[in-house]
mmCIF file with all atom_site columns, C-alpha atoms in Angstrom:
data_model
loop_
_atom_site.group_PDB
_atom_site.id
_atom_site.type_symbol
_atom_site.label_atom_id
_atom_site.label_alt_id
_atom_site.label_comp_id
_atom_site.label_asym_id
_atom_site.label_entity_id
_atom_site.label_seq_id
_atom_site.pdbx_PDB_ins_code
_atom_site.Cartn_x
_atom_site.Cartn_y
_atom_site.Cartn_z
_atom_site.occupancy
_atom_site.B_iso_or_equiv
_atom_site.pdbx_formal_charge
_atom_site.auth_seq_id
_atom_site.auth_comp_id
_atom_site.auth_asym_id
_atom_site.auth_atom_id
_atom_site.pdbx_PDB_model_num
ATOM 1   C CA . UNK A 1 1   ? 0.000   0.000  0.000   1.00 44.00 ? 1   UNK A CA 1
ATOM 2   C CA . UNK A 1 2   ? 1.631   3.246  -1.180  1.00 45.00 ? 2   UNK A CA 1
ATOM 3   C CA . UNK A 1 3   ? 1.503   6.354  0.991   1.00 43.00 ? 3   UNK A CA 1
ATOM 4   C CA . UNK A 1 4   ? 0.209   9.555  -0.548  1.00 41.00 ? 4   UNK A CA 1
ATOM 5   C CA . UNK A 1 5   ? 2.070   12.793 0.155   1.00 45.00 ? 5   UNK A CA 1
ATOM 6   C CA . UNK A 1 6   ? 0.834   14.572 3.294   1.00 42.00 ? 6   UNK A CA 1
ATOM 7   C CA . UNK A 1 7   ? -0.344  17.573 1.299   1.00 44.00 ? 7   UNK A CA 1
ATOM 8   C CA . UNK A 1 8   ? -2.781  15.392 -0.658  1.00 46.00 ? 8   UNK A CA 1
ATOM 9   C CA . UNK A 1 9   ? -4.115  13.662 2.486   1.00 37.00 ? 9   UNK A CA 1
ATOM 10  C CA . UNK A 1 10  ? -4.892  16.920 4.258   1.00 46.00 ? 10  UNK A CA 1
ATOM 11  C CA . UNK A 1 11  ? -6.828  18.843 1.675   1.00 67.00 ? 11  UNK A CA 1
ATOM 12  C CA . UNK A 1 12  ? -6.449  22.424 2.785   1.00 74.00 ? 12  UNK A CA 1
ATOM 13  C CA . UNK A 1 13  ? -9.628  24.437 2.397   1.00 88.00 ? 13  UNK A CA 1
ATOM 14  C CA . UNK A 1 14  ? -9.577  27.687 0.489   1.00 94.00 ? 14  UNK A CA 1
ATOM 15  C CA . UNK A 1 15  ? -10.340 30.615 2.734   1.00 96.00 ? 15  UNK A CA 1
ATOM 16  C CA . UNK A 1 16  ? -11.040 34.318 2.235   1.00 96.00 ? 16  UNK A CA 1
ATOM 17  C CA . UNK A 1 17  ? -8.416  36.884 3.196   1.00 97.00 ? 17  UNK A CA 1
ATOM 18  C CA . UNK A 1 18  ? -8.402  40.665 3.133   1.00 96.00 ? 18  UNK A CA 1
ATOM 19  C CA . UNK A 1 19  ? -5.432  42.184 1.326   1.00 97.00 ? 19  UNK A CA 1
ATOM 20  C CA . UNK A 1 20  ? -4.131  45.742 1.553   1.00 97.00 ? 20  UNK A CA 1
ATOM 21  C CA . UNK A 1 21  ? -3.386  47.238 -1.857  1.00 97.00 ? 21  UNK A CA 1
ATOM 22  C CA . UNK A 1 22  ? -1.547  50.244 -3.131  1.00 95.00 ? 22  UNK A CA 1
ATOM 23  C CA . UNK A 1 23  ? -3.662  53.405 -3.086  1.00 90.00 ? 23  UNK A CA 1
ATOM 24  C CA . UNK A 1 24  ? -6.099  53.652 -6.014  1.00 91.00 ? 24  UNK A CA 1
ATOM 25  C CA . UNK A 1 25  ? -4.723  50.364 -7.427  1.00 93.00 ? 25  UNK A CA 1
ATOM 26  C CA . UNK A 1 26  ? -7.307  47.910 -6.113  1.00 96.00 ? 26  UNK A CA 1
ATOM 27  C CA . UNK A 1 27  ? -8.572  47.016 -9.599  1.00 94.00 ? 27  UNK A CA 1
ATOM 28  C CA . UNK A 1 28  ? -5.019  46.414 -10.872 1.00 95.00 ? 28  UNK A CA 1
ATOM 29  C CA . UNK A 1 29  ? -4.089  44.183 -7.932  1.00 97.00 ? 29  UNK A CA 1
ATOM 30  C CA . UNK A 1 30  ? -7.366  42.262 -8.356  1.00 96.00 ? 30  UNK A CA 1
ATOM 31  C CA . UNK A 1 31  ? -6.734  41.731 -12.082 1.00 96.00 ? 31  UNK A CA 1
ATOM 32  C CA . UNK A 1 32  ? -3.220  40.418 -11.422 1.00 96.00 ? 32  UNK A CA 1
ATOM 33  C CA . UNK A 1 33  ? -4.400  38.030 -8.683  1.00 97.00 ? 33  UNK A CA 1
ATOM 34  C CA . UNK A 1 34  ? -7.278  36.876 -10.870 1.00 95.00 ? 34  UNK A CA 1
ATOM 35  C CA . UNK A 1 35  ? -4.723  35.470 -13.328 1.00 95.00 ? 35  UNK A CA 1
ATOM 36  C CA . UNK A 1 36  ? -3.322  33.124 -10.679 1.00 94.00 ? 36  UNK A CA 1
ATOM 37  C CA . UNK A 1 37  ? -4.637  29.562 -10.666 1.00 90.00 ? 37  UNK A CA 1
ATOM 38  C CA . UNK A 1 38  ? -6.452  28.564 -7.493  1.00 93.00 ? 38  UNK A CA 1
ATOM 39  C CA . UNK A 1 39  ? -7.068  32.197 -6.428  1.00 96.00 ? 39  UNK A CA 1
ATOM 40  C CA . UNK A 1 40  ? -10.535 33.767 -6.443  1.00 96.00 ? 40  UNK A CA 1
ATOM 41  C CA . UNK A 1 41  ? -10.683 37.551 -6.158  1.00 97.00 ? 41  UNK A CA 1
ATOM 42  C CA . UNK A 1 42  ? -13.468 39.880 -5.094  1.00 96.00 ? 42  UNK A CA 1
ATOM 43  C CA . UNK A 1 43  ? -13.047 43.632 -5.447  1.00 95.00 ? 43  UNK A CA 1
ATOM 44  C CA . UNK A 1 44  ? -16.421 45.265 -4.718  1.00 94.00 ? 44  UNK A CA 1
ATOM 45  C CA . UNK A 1 45  ? -16.802 48.665 -6.345  1.00 93.00 ? 45  UNK A CA 1
ATOM 46  C CA . UNK A 1 46  ? -19.099 51.641 -6.127  1.00 89.00 ? 46  UNK A CA 1
ATOM 47  C CA . UNK A 1 47  ? -20.233 53.695 -9.090  1.00 84.00 ? 47  UNK A CA 1
ATOM 48  C CA . UNK A 1 48  ? -21.116 57.253 -8.235  1.00 80.00 ? 48  UNK A CA 1
ATOM 49  C CA . UNK A 1 49  ? -21.706 60.549 -9.915  1.00 75.00 ? 49  UNK A CA 1
ATOM 50  C CA . UNK A 1 50  ? -19.395 63.334 -8.903  1.00 74.00 ? 50  UNK A CA 1
ATOM 51  C CA . UNK A 1 51  ? -19.527 66.888 -10.053 1.00 69.00 ? 51  UNK A CA 1
ATOM 52  C CA . UNK A 1 52  ? -16.534 68.475 -11.672 1.00 74.00 ? 52  UNK A CA 1
ATOM 53  C CA . UNK A 1 53  ? -16.146 71.898 -13.183 1.00 76.00 ? 53  UNK A CA 1
ATOM 54  C CA . UNK A 1 54  ? -16.792 70.258 -16.554 1.00 75.00 ? 54  UNK A CA 1
ATOM 55  C CA . UNK A 1 55  ? -20.106 68.853 -15.276 1.00 69.00 ? 55  UNK A CA 1
ATOM 56  C CA . UNK A 1 56  ? -21.185 65.532 -13.847 1.00 71.00 ? 56  UNK A CA 1
ATOM 57  C CA . UNK A 1 57  ? -18.952 62.517 -14.340 1.00 79.00 ? 57  UNK A CA 1
ATOM 58  C CA . UNK A 1 58  ? -19.439 58.930 -13.271 1.00 79.00 ? 58  UNK A CA 1
ATOM 59  C CA . UNK A 1 59  ? -16.570 57.430 -11.299 1.00 85.00 ? 59  UNK A CA 1
ATOM 60  C CA . UNK A 1 60  ? -16.129 53.765 -10.373 1.00 89.00 ? 60  UNK A CA 1
ATOM 61  C CA . UNK A 1 61  ? -14.012 53.295 -7.274  1.00 91.00 ? 61  UNK A CA 1
ATOM 62  C CA . UNK A 1 62  ? -13.298 50.582 -4.736  1.00 93.00 ? 62  UNK A CA 1
ATOM 63  C CA . UNK A 1 63  ? -16.025 50.162 -2.138  1.00 92.00 ? 63  UNK A CA 1
ATOM 64  C CA . UNK A 1 64  ? -13.273 49.584 0.428   1.00 93.00 ? 64  UNK A CA 1
ATOM 65  C CA . UNK A 1 65  ? -10.447 51.892 -0.688  1.00 94.00 ? 65  UNK A CA 1
ATOM 66  C CA . UNK A 1 66  ? -7.105  50.145 -0.366  1.00 96.00 ? 66  UNK A CA 1
ATOM 67  C CA . UNK A 1 67  ? -8.526  46.648 0.200   1.00 96.00 ? 67  UNK A CA 1
ATOM 68  C CA . UNK A 1 68  ? -9.618  43.594 -1.799  1.00 97.00 ? 68  UNK A CA 1
ATOM 69  C CA . UNK A 1 69  ? -10.608 40.039 -0.893  1.00 97.00 ? 69  UNK A CA 1
ATOM 70  C CA . UNK A 1 70  ? -8.958  36.870 -2.166  1.00 97.00 ? 70  UNK A CA 1
ATOM 71  C CA . UNK A 1 71  ? -9.802  33.205 -1.580  1.00 97.00 ? 71  UNK A CA 1
ATOM 72  C CA . UNK A 1 72  ? -6.932  30.741 -1.713  1.00 96.00 ? 72  UNK A CA 1
ATOM 73  C CA . UNK A 1 73  ? -5.053  27.990 0.110   1.00 95.00 ? 73  UNK A CA 1
ATOM 74  C CA . UNK A 1 74  ? -2.997  29.859 2.692   1.00 94.00 ? 74  UNK A CA 1
ATOM 75  C CA . UNK A 1 75  ? -0.125  27.354 2.947   1.00 93.00 ? 75  UNK A CA 1
ATOM 76  C CA . UNK A 1 76  ? 0.384   26.990 -0.795  1.00 93.00 ? 76  UNK A CA 1
ATOM 77  C CA . UNK A 1 77  ? -0.436  30.457 -2.162  1.00 95.00 ? 77  UNK A CA 1
ATOM 78  C CA . UNK A 1 78  ? 0.081   33.086 0.548   1.00 94.00 ? 78  UNK A CA 1
ATOM 79  C CA . UNK A 1 79  ? 3.604   34.015 -0.510  1.00 95.00 ? 79  UNK A CA 1
ATOM 80  C CA . UNK A 1 80  ? 2.638   34.282 -4.198  1.00 95.00 ? 80  UNK A CA 1
ATOM 81  C CA . UNK A 1 81  ? -0.441  36.367 -3.347  1.00 96.00 ? 81  UNK A CA 1
ATOM 82  C CA . UNK A 1 82  ? 1.203   38.747 -0.858  1.00 95.00 ? 82  UNK A CA 1
ATOM 83  C CA . UNK A 1 83  ? 4.132   39.416 -3.195  1.00 96.00 ? 83  UNK A CA 1
ATOM 84  C CA . UNK A 1 84  ? 1.941   40.060 -6.228  1.00 96.00 ? 84  UNK A CA 1
ATOM 85  C CA . UNK A 1 85  ? 2.096   43.462 -7.872  1.00 95.00 ? 85  UNK A CA 1
ATOM 86  C CA . UNK A 1 86  ? -0.193  45.986 -6.179  1.00 95.00 ? 86  UNK A CA 1
ATOM 87  C CA . UNK A 1 87  ? -0.497  44.074 -2.886  1.00 97.00 ? 87  UNK A CA 1
ATOM 88  C CA . UNK A 1 88  ? 1.220   45.625 0.131   1.00 96.00 ? 88  UNK A CA 1
ATOM 89  C CA . UNK A 1 89  ? 0.234   43.181 2.873   1.00 95.00 ? 89  UNK A CA 1
ATOM 90  C CA . UNK A 1 90  ? -2.287  40.702 4.225   1.00 96.00 ? 90  UNK A CA 1
ATOM 91  C CA . UNK A 1 91  ? -4.602  42.164 6.847   1.00 95.00 ? 91  UNK A CA 1
ATOM 92  C CA . UNK A 1 92  ? -4.173  40.386 10.178  1.00 91.00 ? 92  UNK A CA 1
ATOM 93  C CA . UNK A 1 93  ? -5.373  40.920 13.708  1.00 88.00 ? 93  UNK A CA 1
ATOM 94  C CA . UNK A 1 94  ? -3.120  38.882 15.952  1.00 84.00 ? 94  UNK A CA 1
ATOM 95  C CA . UNK A 1 95  ? -3.437  35.309 14.726  1.00 83.00 ? 95  UNK A CA 1
ATOM 96  C CA . UNK A 1 96  ? -6.688  36.045 12.903  1.00 86.00 ? 96  UNK A CA 1
ATOM 97  C CA . UNK A 1 97  ? -6.467  36.665 9.207   1.00 89.00 ? 97  UNK A CA 1
ATOM 98  C CA . UNK A 1 98  ? -9.331  34.628 7.709   1.00 92.00 ? 98  UNK A CA 1
ATOM 99  C CA . UNK A 1 99  ? -12.530 36.406 6.673   1.00 93.00 ? 99  UNK A CA 1
ATOM 100 C CA . UNK A 1 100 ? -15.617 34.227 7.340   1.00 93.00 ? 100 UNK A CA 1
ATOM 101 C CA . UNK A 1 101 ? -17.078 32.806 4.117   1.00 95.00 ? 101 UNK A CA 1
ATOM 102 C CA . UNK A 1 102 ? -20.594 34.054 4.972   1.00 95.00 ? 102 UNK A CA 1
ATOM 103 C CA . UNK A 1 103 ? -19.477 37.697 5.133   1.00 93.00 ? 103 UNK A CA 1
ATOM 104 C CA . UNK A 1 104 ? -17.985 37.623 1.643   1.00 94.00 ? 104 UNK A CA 1
ATOM 105 C CA . UNK A 1 105 ? -20.925 35.608 0.263   1.00 94.00 ? 105 UNK A CA 1
ATOM 106 C CA . UNK A 1 106 ? -23.446 38.114 1.688   1.00 93.00 ? 106 UNK A CA 1
ATOM 107 C CA . UNK A 1 107 ? -21.485 40.970 0.171   1.00 91.00 ? 107 UNK A CA 1
ATOM 108 C CA . UNK A 1 108 ? -21.297 39.215 -3.214  1.00 92.00 ? 108 UNK A CA 1
ATOM 109 C CA . UNK A 1 109 ? -25.038 38.476 -3.149  1.00 91.00 ? 109 UNK A CA 1
ATOM 110 C CA . UNK A 1 110 ? -25.844 42.110 -2.430  1.00 88.00 ? 110 UNK A CA 1
ATOM 111 C CA . UNK A 1 111 ? -23.678 43.162 -5.418  1.00 86.00 ? 111 UNK A CA 1
ATOM 112 C CA . UNK A 1 112 ? -24.550 40.769 -8.273  1.00 78.00 ? 112 UNK A CA 1
ATOM 113 C CA . UNK A 1 113 ? -22.254 42.538 -10.735 1.00 84.00 ? 113 UNK A CA 1
ATOM 114 C CA . UNK A 1 114 ? -19.684 43.468 -8.080  1.00 85.00 ? 114 UNK A CA 1
ATOM 115 C CA . UNK A 1 115 ? -20.709 47.132 -8.406  1.00 86.00 ? 115 UNK A CA 1
ATOM 116 C CA . UNK A 1 116 ? -23.249 49.192 -6.483  1.00 82.00 ? 116 UNK A CA 1
ATOM 117 C CA . UNK A 1 117 ? -24.790 52.302 -8.021  1.00 75.00 ? 117 UNK A CA 1
ATOM 118 C CA . UNK A 1 118 ? -24.692 55.139 -5.506  1.00 72.00 ? 118 UNK A CA 1
ATOM 119 C CA . UNK A 1 119 ? -27.250 57.935 -5.736  1.00 63.00 ? 119 UNK A CA 1
ATOM 120 C CA . UNK A 1 120 ? -26.084 61.429 -6.617  1.00 65.00 ? 120 UNK A CA 1
ATOM 121 C CA . UNK A 1 121 ? -26.028 62.847 -3.091  1.00 60.00 ? 121 UNK A CA 1
ATOM 122 C CA . UNK A 1 122 ? -25.099 66.302 -4.285  1.00 59.00 ? 122 UNK A CA 1
ATOM 123 C CA . UNK A 1 123 ? -28.688 67.054 -5.204  1.00 74.00 ? 123 UNK A CA 1
ATOM 124 C CA . UNK A 1 124 ? -30.357 65.891 -1.993  1.00 80.00 ? 124 UNK A CA 1
ATOM 125 C CA . UNK A 1 125 ? -32.682 68.472 -0.404  1.00 87.00 ? 125 UNK A CA 1
ATOM 126 C CA . UNK A 1 126 ? -30.780 70.641 2.056   1.00 87.00 ? 126 UNK A CA 1
ATOM 127 C CA . UNK A 1 127 ? -27.441 70.383 0.245   1.00 85.00 ? 127 UNK A CA 1
ATOM 128 C CA . UNK A 1 128 ? -25.479 73.631 0.029   1.00 88.00 ? 128 UNK A CA 1
ATOM 129 C CA . UNK A 1 129 ? -24.538 74.303 -3.598  1.00 87.00 ? 129 UNK A CA 1
ATOM 130 C CA . UNK A 1 130 ? -22.902 76.826 -5.871  1.00 86.00 ? 130 UNK A CA 1
ATOM 131 C CA . UNK A 1 131 ? -23.981 77.531 -9.431  1.00 86.00 ? 131 UNK A CA 1
ATOM 132 C CA . UNK A 1 132 ? -21.093 76.919 -11.832 1.00 85.00 ? 132 UNK A CA 1
ATOM 133 C CA . UNK A 1 133 ? -22.644 77.973 -15.162 1.00 82.00 ? 133 UNK A CA 1
ATOM 134 C CA . UNK A 1 134 ? -25.113 80.467 -16.564 1.00 82.00 ? 134 UNK A CA 1
ATOM 135 C CA . UNK A 1 135 ? -26.023 84.022 -15.621 1.00 81.00 ? 135 UNK A CA 1
ATOM 136 C CA . UNK A 1 136 ? -26.206 83.118 -11.908 1.00 83.00 ? 136 UNK A CA 1
ATOM 137 C CA . UNK A 1 137 ? -22.725 81.555 -11.868 1.00 86.00 ? 137 UNK A CA 1
ATOM 138 C CA . UNK A 1 138 ? -20.965 81.953 -8.525  1.00 87.00 ? 138 UNK A CA 1
ATOM 139 C CA . UNK A 1 139 ? -24.105 82.294 -6.419  1.00 88.00 ? 139 UNK A CA 1
ATOM 140 C CA . UNK A 1 140 ? -24.608 79.967 -3.459  1.00 90.00 ? 140 UNK A CA 1
ATOM 141 C CA . UNK A 1 141 ? -27.888 78.315 -2.577  1.00 90.00 ? 141 UNK A CA 1
ATOM 142 C CA . UNK A 1 142 ? -29.629 75.378 -0.995  1.00 91.00 ? 142 UNK A CA 1
ATOM 143 C CA . UNK A 1 143 ? -31.357 72.472 -2.749  1.00 90.00 ? 143 UNK A CA 1
ATOM 144 C CA . UNK A 1 144 ? -35.099 72.472 -2.025  1.00 91.00 ? 144 UNK A CA 1
ATOM 145 C CA . UNK A 1 145 ? -36.173 69.485 -4.138  1.00 86.00 ? 145 UNK A CA 1
ATOM 146 C CA . UNK A 1 146 ? -35.294 67.200 -7.006  1.00 81.00 ? 146 UNK A CA 1
ATOM 147 C CA . UNK A 1 147 ? -37.638 67.453 -9.971  1.00 80.00 ? 147 UNK A CA 1
ATOM 148 C CA . UNK A 1 148 ? -36.952 64.128 -11.725 1.00 69.00 ? 148 UNK A CA 1
ATOM 149 C CA . UNK A 1 149 ? -39.704 64.502 -14.324 1.00 63.00 ? 149 UNK A CA 1
ATOM 150 C CA . UNK A 1 150 ? -37.990 67.619 -15.673 1.00 68.00 ? 150 UNK A CA 1
ATOM 151 C CA . UNK A 1 151 ? -34.423 66.504 -14.788 1.00 71.00 ? 151 UNK A CA 1
ATOM 152 C CA . UNK A 1 152 ? -34.138 69.715 -12.803 1.00 83.00 ? 152 UNK A CA 1
ATOM 153 C CA . UNK A 1 153 ? -33.253 70.707 -9.260  1.00 83.00 ? 153 UNK A CA 1
ATOM 154 C CA . UNK A 1 154 ? -35.155 73.384 -7.382  1.00 89.00 ? 154 UNK A CA 1
ATOM 155 C CA . UNK A 1 155 ? -32.827 75.633 -5.394  1.00 90.00 ? 155 UNK A CA 1
ATOM 156 C CA . UNK A 1 156 ? -33.246 78.562 -3.063  1.00 91.00 ? 156 UNK A CA 1
ATOM 157 C CA . UNK A 1 157 ? -30.924 81.535 -3.736  1.00 90.00 ? 157 UNK A CA 1
ATOM 158 C CA . UNK A 1 158 ? -30.274 84.726 -1.829  1.00 84.00 ? 158 UNK A CA 1
ATOM 159 C CA . UNK A 1 159 ? -30.304 87.159 -4.748  1.00 79.00 ? 159 UNK A CA 1
ATOM 160 C CA . UNK A 1 160 ? -30.064 90.936 -4.243  1.00 80.00 ? 160 UNK A CA 1
ATOM 161 C CA . UNK A 1 161 ? -31.237 90.644 -0.657  1.00 82.00 ? 161 UNK A CA 1
ATOM 162 C CA . UNK A 1 162 ? -34.257 88.452 -1.492  1.00 86.00 ? 162 UNK A CA 1
ATOM 163 C CA . UNK A 1 163 ? -34.762 84.720 -1.432  1.00 89.00 ? 163 UNK A CA 1
ATOM 164 C CA . UNK A 1 164 ? -35.795 83.354 -4.817  1.00 89.00 ? 164 UNK A CA 1
ATOM 165 C CA . UNK A 1 165 ? -36.565 79.851 -6.027  1.00 91.00 ? 165 UNK A CA 1
ATOM 166 C CA . UNK A 1 166 ? -34.945 78.705 -9.285  1.00 90.00 ? 166 UNK A CA 1
ATOM 167 C CA . UNK A 1 167 ? -35.082 75.436 -11.225 1.00 89.00 ? 167 UNK A CA 1
ATOM 168 C CA . UNK A 1 168 ? -31.700 74.483 -12.697 1.00 86.00 ? 168 UNK A CA 1
ATOM 169 C CA . UNK A 1 169 ? -30.050 71.529 -14.384 1.00 81.00 ? 169 UNK A CA 1
ATOM 170 C CA . UNK A 1 170 ? -28.101 69.242 -12.016 1.00 77.00 ? 170 UNK A CA 1
ATOM 171 C CA . UNK A 1 171 ? -25.103 69.809 -14.299 1.00 74.00 ? 171 UNK A CA 1
ATOM 172 C CA . UNK A 1 172 ? -25.110 73.516 -13.390 1.00 80.00 ? 172 UNK A CA 1
ATOM 173 C CA . UNK A 1 173 ? -24.359 73.058 -9.686  1.00 81.00 ? 173 UNK A CA 1
ATOM 174 C CA . UNK A 1 174 ? -21.580 71.830 -7.413  1.00 78.00 ? 174 UNK A CA 1
ATOM 175 C CA . UNK A 1 175 ? -21.751 71.033 -3.724  1.00 75.00 ? 175 UNK A CA 1
ATOM 176 C CA . UNK A 1 176 ? -20.332 74.046 -1.881  1.00 72.00 ? 176 UNK A CA 1
ATOM 177 C CA . UNK A 1 177 ? -17.715 71.897 -0.118  1.00 63.00 ? 177 UNK A CA 1
ATOM 178 C CA . UNK A 1 178 ? -16.475 70.690 -3.551  1.00 54.00 ? 178 UNK A CA 1
ATOM 179 C CA . UNK A 1 179 ? -15.792 74.228 -4.773  1.00 51.00 ? 179 UNK A CA 1
ATOM 180 C CA . UNK A 1 180 ? -12.163 75.393 -4.516  1.00 50.00 ? 180 UNK A CA 1
#
């Protein structure tokens, strides 16, 4: 009766780990790890609209900036994973480094495509804004309501000592805290 190698007798289970990545390089690190055999990668992302001086733009960023998840056999793949391009370290807390399977599964189930669409918070009622285009450019105001049927935002402006209500395009405003 021949003996099998110990590594084949003790089938090591794949487990989820959290990995620290280089700043703004989560997607690159995930793509590199995804090429490795026996490594499953999950890099949840968030798609959100941000306002720029050129208007609204959609940005897709990591849901957990600087972190991704990878499932692999720790004994056989940890060195290859941790030393992959874009990875800076494995997240550990004392001896604990494994992420429970259920946590990652719940997260994956809540994000079928791996991306969540975030609402445009800049046009929520109460938001302080500044007009960035048109004849009222430079004036500050407060969002009163979204008018989705017209794709407009109703804002309250202090204009020449009076409060006036104006309907504007969402592309014409920036959150006051986003203005330089």
